[in-house]
Amino acid sequence: MSAVTDYPVPNPGEVLASTASFPHGMVTPKSHQTNGSTTVLTPEDVHPYSKAGSRKTHGQGRIRILRDIPGKAELEKNGMGGGADANVVNVMPTKNMAVESSSNSDELQDIDSLSSDFNNCSESEEFCFDVAYIKKKYFVVVKFATRKSLVHYCRQLYIKHNLRVINDVMDFRTALIKYTTLKKIDKTENERRESEYFSKYYEEGKKGKDDPKESYSVIPKFYYKLPREEDVLAQKLREEARAIFLQRRGKQLLNNTELKALWVLLDKHHSPPHSDEEQMINYQDFLHVANLGGPKCRPYFTPTVFAKLQGGDPYGRVSIMALFNYVMRKVWYHQTRIGLSLYDVIGQGYLREVDLENYILELIPTLPQLDGLEKSFHSFYVCTAVRKFLFFLDPLRTGRVRIQDILACSFLDDLLELRDVDMPKDLQDSNWFSAPSALRVYGQYLNLDKDHNGMLNKEELAGYGTGTLTRAFMDRVFQECLTYDGEMDYKTYLDFVLAMENRQEPQSLHYLFRILDVDGKGYLDTFCLNYFFRAIQEQMRVHGQEPILFEDVKDEVFDMVKPANPAWITLQDLVNCGQGDTVVTILIDLNGFWTYENREAMAADTGDPSPDLM
């Protein structure tokens, strides 16, 4: 409802009425003045049903006009029966006249005499009136939805209000008669227009299909098919375009000179109070440095960055060193992203195995820690380095790795640490990408290859580590892993080594779980556990040890894992329990099982409560 004029509210009176919603309509009142006295409904709040249709009242929706409301309202109030909800009077401020909807009030004038005026109205049509003169929260307006039922109930209220009569308002009965005389559109005309519009738009749609340019003007092209490998010209064009784009992005990054200049600005504009421990900067100086640094610096000086670097300073400042390290890290991230993207031949955001090999091969000359490697070993080093990326970042074995995943993991950091000339020996030994680590893995492979054919068979692989891996486990390895005539090549061996040396990682557990799942059911039941533990018992007998009962080991395994289903163990159970590496070790390695069984004695001797089982 809309409001234009405020009307005074004098002497209180009583009338029973119902509230209703009323849409904006077509008739504008001539004028409105206030004199006399009559009773109209003034609800404080009206909550119309959002999707309610027309609702008929009791008694076939009889509509009555009530004149001289103050007197007859009380009579109607006393004479009506049937409960509180039935005592409903709907009031319309029109020349001492109101509309009443009732089912059992015969004293009132029947509006059925107007039925001839409504004969041409369909049940679904609405009678609409302009209610711009109705004041919001003071008047209830009626929505007419059917011929016989003029009231659309939304809520029934008992209202106590008196308002002065609004004179010179358009007569209610005249408005109804005027509306019923309007030209109606019959059903046949609607169907004709519907068919006409359908044919029109259908023909336009067919025309757009026949003419490709027609659709391009509406929907821009968003898919570009990759060029075929034999289309050399298109391939070269794509590569050149990508190279130019990456070069342009590289120029938008801060170079070393600009980074040094940024540090000078930060050091010069640090904010008080000053401290000898660490220099800080507030938000005003933060924005000032961003303006002085130029357009290249602004992406790193945003409110979000300032909020993220907050460290609990009582003055709301951030550390200058933390800010500068953040900028350097972001610059390095983008530089590395651009560098990796140069090797993305397809341009889809991932690197294939051959792309990774090319990247690492060209990176070797820039890593001082690899200067001692002979060129004949470079191909083996590249293979060793690439396998770690593929093993951990490509669990589905698709043969490619997303550039985003490479940047998110720590492998690239480990690889680029080899730029440090003075890298400590212990870090070199623990770094998979270091020269000593690569030589160690390759040397183990050569030592296991007894027949020197460049491949490992089942008997040769059994000597891996301490040589205590069970026969059952070796059989399953050669059943599940890729082999050539029953023998394992260097790449497959690298996957095996990565899984065995990183058993606590989810990717390694996935690799080993596939081997332990004898029946391929997706879980380890009592049969699977017993199948592998029997091989442990056999090795214990060979070494003159008393075998452990399987039931005891099975109970310990289930107690450690605490699977969701007490009948079997899934891969997710192994990952969630945090002891999946221990479970795998006691099932496949005699030395690992013996270490687990004597963990308490070993902890007492070494002072370490959790001895290494690997």
XYZ file of C-alpha atoms in Angstrom, residues 349-357 386-387 389-403:
26
model
C 48.095 -25.418 -16.823
C 49.872 -28.733 -16.233
C 53.210 -30.342 -17.057
C 53.567 -33.783 -18.552
C 56.401 -36.090 -17.576
C 58.454 -35.011 -20.580
C 57.825 -31.326 -19.738
C 59.078 -31.854 -16.189
C 62.136 -33.663 -17.509
C 60.718 -36.293 -11.791
C 59.439 -39.501 -10.163
C 56.754 -35.076 -8.456
C 54.671 -37.698 -10.256
C 54.422 -40.114 -7.313
C 53.071 -37.553 -4.848
C 51.272 -35.086 -7.142
C 49.770 -37.539 -9.640
C 48.115 -40.254 -7.523
C 45.781 -41.260 -10.367
C 48.766 -41.911 -12.630
C 47.581 -39.647 -15.442
C 51.143 -38.783 -16.426
C 50.833 -35.066 -15.723
C 50.979 -32.648 -12.783
C 49.209 -29.326 -12.343
C 51.506 -26.309 -12.111
